Coordinates of N, CA and C and ligand atoms in Angstrom, one line a residue:
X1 N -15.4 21.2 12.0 CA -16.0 22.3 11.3 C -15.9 22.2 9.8
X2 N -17.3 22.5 9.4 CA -17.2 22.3 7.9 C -16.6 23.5 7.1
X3 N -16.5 23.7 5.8 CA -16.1 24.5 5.2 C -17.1 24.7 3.7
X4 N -17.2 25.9 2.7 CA -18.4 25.9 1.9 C -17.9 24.9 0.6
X5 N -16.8 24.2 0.3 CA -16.4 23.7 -0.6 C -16.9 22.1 -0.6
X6 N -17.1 21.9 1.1 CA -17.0 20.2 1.6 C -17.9 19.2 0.6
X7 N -18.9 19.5 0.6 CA -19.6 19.1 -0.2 C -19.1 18.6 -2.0
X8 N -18.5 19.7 -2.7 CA -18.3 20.0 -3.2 C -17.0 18.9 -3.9
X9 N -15.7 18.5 -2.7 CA -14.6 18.4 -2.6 C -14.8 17.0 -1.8
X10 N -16.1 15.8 -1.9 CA -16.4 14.8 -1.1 C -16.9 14.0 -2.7
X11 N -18.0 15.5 -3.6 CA -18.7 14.9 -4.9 C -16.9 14.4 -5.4
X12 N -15.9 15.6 -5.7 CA -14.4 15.2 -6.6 C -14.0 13.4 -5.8
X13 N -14.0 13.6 -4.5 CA -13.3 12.3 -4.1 C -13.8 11.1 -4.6
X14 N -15.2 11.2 -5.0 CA -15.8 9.8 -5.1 C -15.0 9.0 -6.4
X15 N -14.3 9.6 -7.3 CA -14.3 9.2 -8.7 C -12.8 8.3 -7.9
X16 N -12.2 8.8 -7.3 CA -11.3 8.0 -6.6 C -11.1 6.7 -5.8
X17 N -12.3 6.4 -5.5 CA -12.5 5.1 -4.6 C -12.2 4.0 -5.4
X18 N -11.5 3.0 -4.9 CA -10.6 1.7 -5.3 C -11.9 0.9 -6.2
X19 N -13.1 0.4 -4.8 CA -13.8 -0.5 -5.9 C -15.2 0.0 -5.8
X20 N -15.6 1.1 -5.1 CA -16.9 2.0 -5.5 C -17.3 2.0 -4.0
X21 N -17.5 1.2 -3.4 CA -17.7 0.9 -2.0 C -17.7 1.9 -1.0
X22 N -16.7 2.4 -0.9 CA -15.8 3.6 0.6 C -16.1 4.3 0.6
X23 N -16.3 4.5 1.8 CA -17.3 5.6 2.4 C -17.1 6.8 2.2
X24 N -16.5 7.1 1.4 CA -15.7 9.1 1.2 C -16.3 9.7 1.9
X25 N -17.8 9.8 1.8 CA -18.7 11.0 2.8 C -18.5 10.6 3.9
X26 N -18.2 9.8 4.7 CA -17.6 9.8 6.3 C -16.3 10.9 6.1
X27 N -15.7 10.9 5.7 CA -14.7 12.0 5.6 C -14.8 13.1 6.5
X28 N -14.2 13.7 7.1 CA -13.9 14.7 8.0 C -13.2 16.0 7.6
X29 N -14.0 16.7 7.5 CA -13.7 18.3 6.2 C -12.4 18.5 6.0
X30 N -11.4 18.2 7.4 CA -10.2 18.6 6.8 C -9.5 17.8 6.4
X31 N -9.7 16.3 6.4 CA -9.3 15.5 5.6 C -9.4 14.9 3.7
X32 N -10.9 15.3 3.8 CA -11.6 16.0 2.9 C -10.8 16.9 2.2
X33 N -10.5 18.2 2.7 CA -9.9 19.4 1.7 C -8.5 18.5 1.3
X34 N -7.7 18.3 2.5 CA -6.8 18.3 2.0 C -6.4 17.0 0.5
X35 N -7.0 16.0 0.7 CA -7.1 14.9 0.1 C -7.0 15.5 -1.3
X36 N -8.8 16.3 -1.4 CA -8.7 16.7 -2.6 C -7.8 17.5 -3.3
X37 N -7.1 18.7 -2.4 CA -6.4 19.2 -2.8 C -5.1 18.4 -3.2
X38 N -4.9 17.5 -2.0 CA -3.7 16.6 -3.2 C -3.7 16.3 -4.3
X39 N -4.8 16.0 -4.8 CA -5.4 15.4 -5.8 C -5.8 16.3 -7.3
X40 N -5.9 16.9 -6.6 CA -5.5 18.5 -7.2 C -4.6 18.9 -8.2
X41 N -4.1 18.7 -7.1 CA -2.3 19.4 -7.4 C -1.1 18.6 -8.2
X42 N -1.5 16.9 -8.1 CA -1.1 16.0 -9.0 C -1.6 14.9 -10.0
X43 N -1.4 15.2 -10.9 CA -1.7 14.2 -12.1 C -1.9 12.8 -11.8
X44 N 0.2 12.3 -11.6 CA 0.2 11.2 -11.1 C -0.7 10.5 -9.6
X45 N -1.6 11.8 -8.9 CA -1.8 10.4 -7.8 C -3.5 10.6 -8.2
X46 N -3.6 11.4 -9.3 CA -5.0 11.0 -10.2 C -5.4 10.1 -10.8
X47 N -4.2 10.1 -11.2 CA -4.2 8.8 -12.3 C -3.7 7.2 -11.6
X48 N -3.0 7.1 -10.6 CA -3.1 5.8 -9.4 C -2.9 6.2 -7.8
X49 N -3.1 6.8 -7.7 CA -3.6 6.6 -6.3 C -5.1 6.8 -5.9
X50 N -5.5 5.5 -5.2 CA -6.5 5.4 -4.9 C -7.5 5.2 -3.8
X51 N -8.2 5.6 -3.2 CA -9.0 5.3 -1.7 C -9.4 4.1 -1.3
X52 N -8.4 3.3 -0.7 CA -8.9 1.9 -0.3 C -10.3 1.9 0.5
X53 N -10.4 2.7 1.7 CA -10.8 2.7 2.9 C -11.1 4.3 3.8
X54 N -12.4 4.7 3.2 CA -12.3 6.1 4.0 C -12.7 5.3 5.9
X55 N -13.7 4.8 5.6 CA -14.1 4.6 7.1 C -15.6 3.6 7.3
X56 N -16.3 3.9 8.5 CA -16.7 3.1 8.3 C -18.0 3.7 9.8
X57 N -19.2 3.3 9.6 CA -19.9 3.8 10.9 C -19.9 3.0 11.8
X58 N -19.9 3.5 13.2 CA -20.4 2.6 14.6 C -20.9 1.4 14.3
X59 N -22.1 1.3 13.6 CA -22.1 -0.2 13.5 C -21.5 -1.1 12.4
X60 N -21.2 -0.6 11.5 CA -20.4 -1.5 10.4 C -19.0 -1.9 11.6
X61 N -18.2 -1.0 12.3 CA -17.5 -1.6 13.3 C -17.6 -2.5 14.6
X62 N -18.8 -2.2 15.1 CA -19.9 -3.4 15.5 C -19.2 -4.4 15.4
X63 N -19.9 -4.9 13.6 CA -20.0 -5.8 13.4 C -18.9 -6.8 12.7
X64 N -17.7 -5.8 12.6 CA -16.6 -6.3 12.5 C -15.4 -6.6 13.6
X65 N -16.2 -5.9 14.4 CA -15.4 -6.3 16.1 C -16.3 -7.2 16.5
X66 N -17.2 -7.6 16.3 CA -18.0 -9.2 17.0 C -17.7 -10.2 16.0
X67 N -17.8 -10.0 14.8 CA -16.5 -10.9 14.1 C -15.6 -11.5 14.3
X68 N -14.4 -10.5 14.8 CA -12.9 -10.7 15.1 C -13.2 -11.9 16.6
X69 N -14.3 -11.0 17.3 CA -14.2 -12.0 18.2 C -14.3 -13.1 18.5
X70 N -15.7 -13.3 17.9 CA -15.9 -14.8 17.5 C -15.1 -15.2 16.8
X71 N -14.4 -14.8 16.6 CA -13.6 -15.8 15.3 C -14.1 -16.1 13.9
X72 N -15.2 -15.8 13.4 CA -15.7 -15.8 12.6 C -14.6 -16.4 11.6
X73 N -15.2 -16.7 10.1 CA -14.3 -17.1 8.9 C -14.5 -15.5 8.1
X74 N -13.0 -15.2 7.7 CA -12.9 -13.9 7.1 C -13.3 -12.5 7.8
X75 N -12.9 -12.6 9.4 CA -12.9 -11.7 10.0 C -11.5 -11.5 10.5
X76 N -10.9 -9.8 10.0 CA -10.2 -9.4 10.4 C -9.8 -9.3 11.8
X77 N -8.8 -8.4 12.4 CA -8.5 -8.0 13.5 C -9.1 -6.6 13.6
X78 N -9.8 -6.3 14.3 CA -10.8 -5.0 14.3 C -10.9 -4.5 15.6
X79 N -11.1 -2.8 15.4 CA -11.0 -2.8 17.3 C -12.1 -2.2 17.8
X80 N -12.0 -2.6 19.1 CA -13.6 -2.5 20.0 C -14.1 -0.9 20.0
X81 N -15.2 -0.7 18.8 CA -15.9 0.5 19.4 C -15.7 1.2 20.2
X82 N -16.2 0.6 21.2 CA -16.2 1.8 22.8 C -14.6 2.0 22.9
X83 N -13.6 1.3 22.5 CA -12.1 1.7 23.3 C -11.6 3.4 22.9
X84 N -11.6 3.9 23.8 CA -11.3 5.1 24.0 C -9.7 5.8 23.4
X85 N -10.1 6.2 22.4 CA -8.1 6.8 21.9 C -8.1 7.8 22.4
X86 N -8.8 8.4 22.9 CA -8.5 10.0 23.8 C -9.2 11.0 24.1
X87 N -9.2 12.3 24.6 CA -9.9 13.2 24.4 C -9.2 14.4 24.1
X88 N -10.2 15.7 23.5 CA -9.6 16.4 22.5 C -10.6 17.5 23.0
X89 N -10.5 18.9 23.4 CA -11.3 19.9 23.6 C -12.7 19.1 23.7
X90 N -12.7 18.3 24.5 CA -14.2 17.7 25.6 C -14.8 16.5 24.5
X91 N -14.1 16.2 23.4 CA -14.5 15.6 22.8 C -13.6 13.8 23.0
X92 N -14.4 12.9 23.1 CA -13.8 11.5 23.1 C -13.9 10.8 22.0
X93 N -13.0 10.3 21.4 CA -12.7 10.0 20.3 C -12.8 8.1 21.0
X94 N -13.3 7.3 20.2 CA -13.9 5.8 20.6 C -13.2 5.0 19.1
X95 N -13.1 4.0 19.6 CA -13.0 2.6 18.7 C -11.5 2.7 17.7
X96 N -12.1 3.4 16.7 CA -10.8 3.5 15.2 C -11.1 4.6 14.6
X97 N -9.7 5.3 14.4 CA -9.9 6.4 13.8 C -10.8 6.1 12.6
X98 N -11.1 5.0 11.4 CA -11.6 5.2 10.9 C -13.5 4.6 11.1
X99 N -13.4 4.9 12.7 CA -15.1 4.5 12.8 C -15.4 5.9 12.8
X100 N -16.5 6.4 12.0 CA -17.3 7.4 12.7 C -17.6 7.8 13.8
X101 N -17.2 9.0 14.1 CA -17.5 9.4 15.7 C -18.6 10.2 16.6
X102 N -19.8 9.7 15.3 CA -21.0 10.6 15.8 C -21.0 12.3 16.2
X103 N -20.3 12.7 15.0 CA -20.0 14.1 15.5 C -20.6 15.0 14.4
X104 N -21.3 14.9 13.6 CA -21.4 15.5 12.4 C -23.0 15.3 12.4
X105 N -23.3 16.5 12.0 CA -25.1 16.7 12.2 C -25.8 15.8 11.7
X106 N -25.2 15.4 10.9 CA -26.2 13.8 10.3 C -26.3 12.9 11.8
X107 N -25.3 13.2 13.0 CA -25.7 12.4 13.5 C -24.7 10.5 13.5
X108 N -23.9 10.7 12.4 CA -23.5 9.4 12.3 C -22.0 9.9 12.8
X109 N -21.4 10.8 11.6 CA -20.1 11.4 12.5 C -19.1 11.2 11.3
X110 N -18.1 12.1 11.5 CA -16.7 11.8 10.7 C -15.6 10.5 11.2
X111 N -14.7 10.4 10.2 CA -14.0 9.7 10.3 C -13.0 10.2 9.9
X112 N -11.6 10.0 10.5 CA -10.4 10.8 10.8 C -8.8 10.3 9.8
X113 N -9.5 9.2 9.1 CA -8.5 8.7 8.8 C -8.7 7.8 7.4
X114 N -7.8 7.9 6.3 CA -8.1 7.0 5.2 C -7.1 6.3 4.5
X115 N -7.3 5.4 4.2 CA -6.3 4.1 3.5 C -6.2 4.2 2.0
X116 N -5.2 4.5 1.8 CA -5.2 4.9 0.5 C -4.2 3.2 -0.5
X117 N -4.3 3.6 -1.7 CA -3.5 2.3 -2.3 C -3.0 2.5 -3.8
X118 N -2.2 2.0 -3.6 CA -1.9 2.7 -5.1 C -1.4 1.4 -6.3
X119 N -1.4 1.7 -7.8 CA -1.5 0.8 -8.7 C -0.1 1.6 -9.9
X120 N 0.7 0.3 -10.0 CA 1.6 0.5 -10.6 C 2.7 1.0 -10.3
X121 N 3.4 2.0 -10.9 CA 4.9 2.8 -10.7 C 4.9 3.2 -9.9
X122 N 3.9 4.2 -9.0 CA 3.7 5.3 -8.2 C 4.8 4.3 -6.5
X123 N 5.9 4.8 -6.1 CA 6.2 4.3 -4.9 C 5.9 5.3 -3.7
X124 N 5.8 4.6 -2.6 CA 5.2 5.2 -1.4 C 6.0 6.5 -0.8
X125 N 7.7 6.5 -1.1 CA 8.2 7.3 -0.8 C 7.4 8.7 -2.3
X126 N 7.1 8.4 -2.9 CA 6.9 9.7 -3.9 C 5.4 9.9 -3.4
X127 N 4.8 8.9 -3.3 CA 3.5 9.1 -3.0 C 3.2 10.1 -1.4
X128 N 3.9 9.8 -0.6 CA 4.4 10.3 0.9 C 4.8 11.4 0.8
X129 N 6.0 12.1 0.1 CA 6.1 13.8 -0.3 C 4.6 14.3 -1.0
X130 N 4.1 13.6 -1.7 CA 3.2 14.6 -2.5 C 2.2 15.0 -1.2
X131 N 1.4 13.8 -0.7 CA 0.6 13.8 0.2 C 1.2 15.1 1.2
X132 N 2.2 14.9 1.9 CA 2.3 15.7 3.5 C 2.7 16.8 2.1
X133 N 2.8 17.0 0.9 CA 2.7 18.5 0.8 C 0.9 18.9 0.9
X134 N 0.5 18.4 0.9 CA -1.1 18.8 1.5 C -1.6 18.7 3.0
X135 N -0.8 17.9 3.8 CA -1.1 18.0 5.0 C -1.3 16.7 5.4
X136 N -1.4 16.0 4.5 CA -1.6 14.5 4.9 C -0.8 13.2 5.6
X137 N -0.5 13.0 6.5 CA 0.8 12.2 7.5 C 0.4 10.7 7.3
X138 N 1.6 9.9 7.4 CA 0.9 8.7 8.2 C 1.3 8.7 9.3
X139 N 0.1 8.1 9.9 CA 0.1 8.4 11.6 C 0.6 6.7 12.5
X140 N 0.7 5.8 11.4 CA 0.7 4.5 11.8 C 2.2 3.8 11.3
X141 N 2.7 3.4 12.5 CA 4.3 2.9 11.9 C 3.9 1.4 11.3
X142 N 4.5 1.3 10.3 CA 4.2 0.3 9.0 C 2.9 0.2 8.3
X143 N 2.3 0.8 8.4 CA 0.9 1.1 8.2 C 1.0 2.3 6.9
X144 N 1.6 2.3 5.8 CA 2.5 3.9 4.6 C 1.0 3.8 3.7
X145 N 0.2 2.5 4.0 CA -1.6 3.9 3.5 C -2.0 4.2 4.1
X146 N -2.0 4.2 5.4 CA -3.1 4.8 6.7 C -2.4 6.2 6.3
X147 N -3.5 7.4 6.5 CA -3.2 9.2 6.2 C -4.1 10.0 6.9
X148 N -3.9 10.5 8.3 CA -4.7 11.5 8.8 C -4.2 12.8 8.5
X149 N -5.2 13.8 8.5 CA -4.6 15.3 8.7 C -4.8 15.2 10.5
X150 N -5.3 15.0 11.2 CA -6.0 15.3 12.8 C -5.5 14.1 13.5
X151 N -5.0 14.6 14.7 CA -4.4 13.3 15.5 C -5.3 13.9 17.1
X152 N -5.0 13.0 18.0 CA -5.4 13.4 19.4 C -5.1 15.2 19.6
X153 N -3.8 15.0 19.1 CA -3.1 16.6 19.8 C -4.1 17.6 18.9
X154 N -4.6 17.5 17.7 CA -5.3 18.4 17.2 C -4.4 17.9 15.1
X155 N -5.0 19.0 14.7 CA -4.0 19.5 13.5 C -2.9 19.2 13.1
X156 N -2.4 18.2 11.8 CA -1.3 18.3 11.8 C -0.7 19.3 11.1
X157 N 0.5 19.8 10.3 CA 1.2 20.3 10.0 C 0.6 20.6 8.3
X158 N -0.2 21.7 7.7 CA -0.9 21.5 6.6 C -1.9 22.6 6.3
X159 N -2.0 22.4 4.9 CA -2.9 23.9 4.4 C -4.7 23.6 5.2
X160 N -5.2 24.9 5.4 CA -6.5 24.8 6.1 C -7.4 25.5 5.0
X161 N -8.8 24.7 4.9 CA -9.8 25.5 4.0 C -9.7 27.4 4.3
X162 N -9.6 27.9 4.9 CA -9.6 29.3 5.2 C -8.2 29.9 4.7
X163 N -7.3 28.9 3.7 CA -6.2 30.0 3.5 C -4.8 29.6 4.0
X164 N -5.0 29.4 5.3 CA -4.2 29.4 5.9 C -3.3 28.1 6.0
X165 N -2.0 28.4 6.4 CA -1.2 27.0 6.6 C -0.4 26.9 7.7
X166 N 0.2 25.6 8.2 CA 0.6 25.8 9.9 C 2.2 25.0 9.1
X167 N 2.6 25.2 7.8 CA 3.7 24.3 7.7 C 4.9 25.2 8.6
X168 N 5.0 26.3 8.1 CA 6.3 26.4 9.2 C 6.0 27.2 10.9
X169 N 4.8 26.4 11.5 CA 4.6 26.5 12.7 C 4.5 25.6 13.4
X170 N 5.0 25.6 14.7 CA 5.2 24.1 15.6 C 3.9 23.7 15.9
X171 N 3.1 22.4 15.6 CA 1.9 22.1 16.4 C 2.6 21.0 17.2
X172 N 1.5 21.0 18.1 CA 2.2 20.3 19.5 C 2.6 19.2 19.0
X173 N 1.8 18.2 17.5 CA 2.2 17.3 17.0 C 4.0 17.1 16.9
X174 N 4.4 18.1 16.0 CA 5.8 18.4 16.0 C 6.8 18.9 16.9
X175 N 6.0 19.1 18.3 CA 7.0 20.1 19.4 C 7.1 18.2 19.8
X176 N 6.3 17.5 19.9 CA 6.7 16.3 20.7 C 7.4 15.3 20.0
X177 N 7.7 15.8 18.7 CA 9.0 15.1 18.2 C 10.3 15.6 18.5
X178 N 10.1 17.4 18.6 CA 11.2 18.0 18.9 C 11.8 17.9 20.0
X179 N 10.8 17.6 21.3 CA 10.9 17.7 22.4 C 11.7 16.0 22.5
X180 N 11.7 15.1 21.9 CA 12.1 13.6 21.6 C 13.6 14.3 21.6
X181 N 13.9 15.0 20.1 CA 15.3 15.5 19.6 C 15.8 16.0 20.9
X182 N 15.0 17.1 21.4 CA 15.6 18.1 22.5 C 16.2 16.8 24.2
X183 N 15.5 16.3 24.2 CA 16.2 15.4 25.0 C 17.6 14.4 24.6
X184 N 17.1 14.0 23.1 CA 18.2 13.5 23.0 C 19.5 14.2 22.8
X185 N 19.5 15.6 22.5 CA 20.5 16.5 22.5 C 21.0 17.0 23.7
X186 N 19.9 17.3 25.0 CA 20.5 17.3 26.0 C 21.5 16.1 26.5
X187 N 20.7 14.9 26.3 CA 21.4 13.8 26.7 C 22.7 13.9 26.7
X188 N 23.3 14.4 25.2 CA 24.2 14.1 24.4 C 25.5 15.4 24.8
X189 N 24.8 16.8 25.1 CA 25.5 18.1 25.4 C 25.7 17.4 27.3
X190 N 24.8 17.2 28.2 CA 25.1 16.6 29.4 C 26.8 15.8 29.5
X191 N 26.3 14.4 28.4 CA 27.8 13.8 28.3 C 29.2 14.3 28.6
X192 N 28.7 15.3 27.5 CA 29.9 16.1 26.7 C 30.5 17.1 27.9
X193 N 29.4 17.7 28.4 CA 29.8 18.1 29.8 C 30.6 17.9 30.6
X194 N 29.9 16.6 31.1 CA 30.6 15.4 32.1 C 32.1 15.4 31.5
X195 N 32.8 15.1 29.9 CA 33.6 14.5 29.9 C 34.6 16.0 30.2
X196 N 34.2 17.0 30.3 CA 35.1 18.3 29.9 C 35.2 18.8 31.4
X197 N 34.2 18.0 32.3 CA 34.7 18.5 33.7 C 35.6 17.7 34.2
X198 N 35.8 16.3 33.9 CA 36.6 14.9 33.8 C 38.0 15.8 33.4
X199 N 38.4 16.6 32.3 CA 39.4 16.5 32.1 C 39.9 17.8 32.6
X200 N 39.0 18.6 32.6 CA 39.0 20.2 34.0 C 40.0 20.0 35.1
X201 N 39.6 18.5 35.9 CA 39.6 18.1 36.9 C 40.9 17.3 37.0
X202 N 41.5 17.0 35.5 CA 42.1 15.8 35.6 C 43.8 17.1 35.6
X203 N 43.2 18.2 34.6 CA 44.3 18.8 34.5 C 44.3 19.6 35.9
X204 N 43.3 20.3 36.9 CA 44.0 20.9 37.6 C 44.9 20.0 38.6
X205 N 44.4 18.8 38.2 CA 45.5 17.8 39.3 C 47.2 17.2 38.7
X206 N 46.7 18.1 37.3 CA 48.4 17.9 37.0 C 48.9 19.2 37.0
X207 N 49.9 19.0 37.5 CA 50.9 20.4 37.5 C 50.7 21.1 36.1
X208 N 51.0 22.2 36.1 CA 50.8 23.0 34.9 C 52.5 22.7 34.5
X209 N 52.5 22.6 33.2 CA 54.4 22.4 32.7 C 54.8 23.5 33.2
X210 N 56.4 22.7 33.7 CA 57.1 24.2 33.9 C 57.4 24.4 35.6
X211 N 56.3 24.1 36.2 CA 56.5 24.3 37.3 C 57.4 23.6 38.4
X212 N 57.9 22.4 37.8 CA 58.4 21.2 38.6 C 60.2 22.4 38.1
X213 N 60.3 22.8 36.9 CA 61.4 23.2 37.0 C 62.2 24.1 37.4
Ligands
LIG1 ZN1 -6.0 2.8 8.3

């Protein structure tokens, strides 16, 4: 779903692209707001942080997944179009978060995901607070430019063009971390259990003092 600003907030992104190239307008509106609004809101990632990689369409991934395959010279590792990451309220998400997913009335589609890069002082841990204070995650372990707002589960944790913000509400994104914590805390209260029925058990089998005399 678009919003009346997108347009608007796609023109601000472009001044940010690394070497002119990237695709910003594949952008996906809520990736889009929030971006800009980081961008917004700080000086420092105006002044170096920059958009490696918004995305890329169906066939630009094509043609870099028949690359990889063949082995071509200067072909990355790229992944197969058609491979399916999931589905989402009827919708099937194919290939890479950052291929276009044919969803957007142009017909070509958004892209869910952007590689960001940065030049000089700026480090990834400062760069990473400012971001997820917009909504922006990394969704890929070792991967600290990859930045979606939208994952399979939906929404991540972040302000919405309408106002609104889901920071202190659980989206399923975050219940399935918690739900990670919550087992491991049972795990851990279970133990603890066990060892207090162990010694429950150990004492009703010793005489209480006193009584032998
Ligand atoms: Zn990426």
């Amino acid at each position: 779903m678009t919003y009346p600003d997108y347009e608007a907030d796609l023109d601000y992104l472009e001044q940010f692209r690394d070497d002119g190239d990237e695709a910003v307008r594949l952008l996906e509106p809520l990736l889009a707001f929030r971006l800009s609004r980081a961008y917004r809101a700080s000086r420092r990632l105006r002044e170096q942080l920059r958009i490696e990689s918004a995305g890329r369409t169906r066939d630009a991934q094509v043609y870099l997944y028949e690359g990889y395959k063949e082995k071509r010279a200067g072909f990355n590792m790229a992944a197969n179009p058609d491979r399916i990451i999931g589905t989402r309220g009827g919708k099937t998400f194919r290939g890479s978060w950052h291929m276009a997913q044919g969803d957007a009335p142009d017909g070509v589609g958004y892209v869910y995901a952007v590689d960001l890069t940065h030049h000089g002082r700026l480090d990834w841990g400062d760069v990473h607070d400012r971001l997820r204070a917009s909504g922006l995650h990394e969704t890929v372990p070792n991967e600290p430019w990859h930045h979606q707002a939208t994952t399979i589960r939906g929404p991540l944790p972040g302000p919405f063009p309408d106002g609104t913000t889901t920071e202190d509400e659980l989206t399923p994104e975050m219940e399935e971390r918690f739900d990670g914590l919550a087992t491991w805390v049972f795990n851990g209260t279970t133990m603890i259990l066990k060892r207090i029925e162990e010694l429950a058990m150990q004492l009703e089998g010793t005489p209480p003092k006193g009584d032998n005399e």
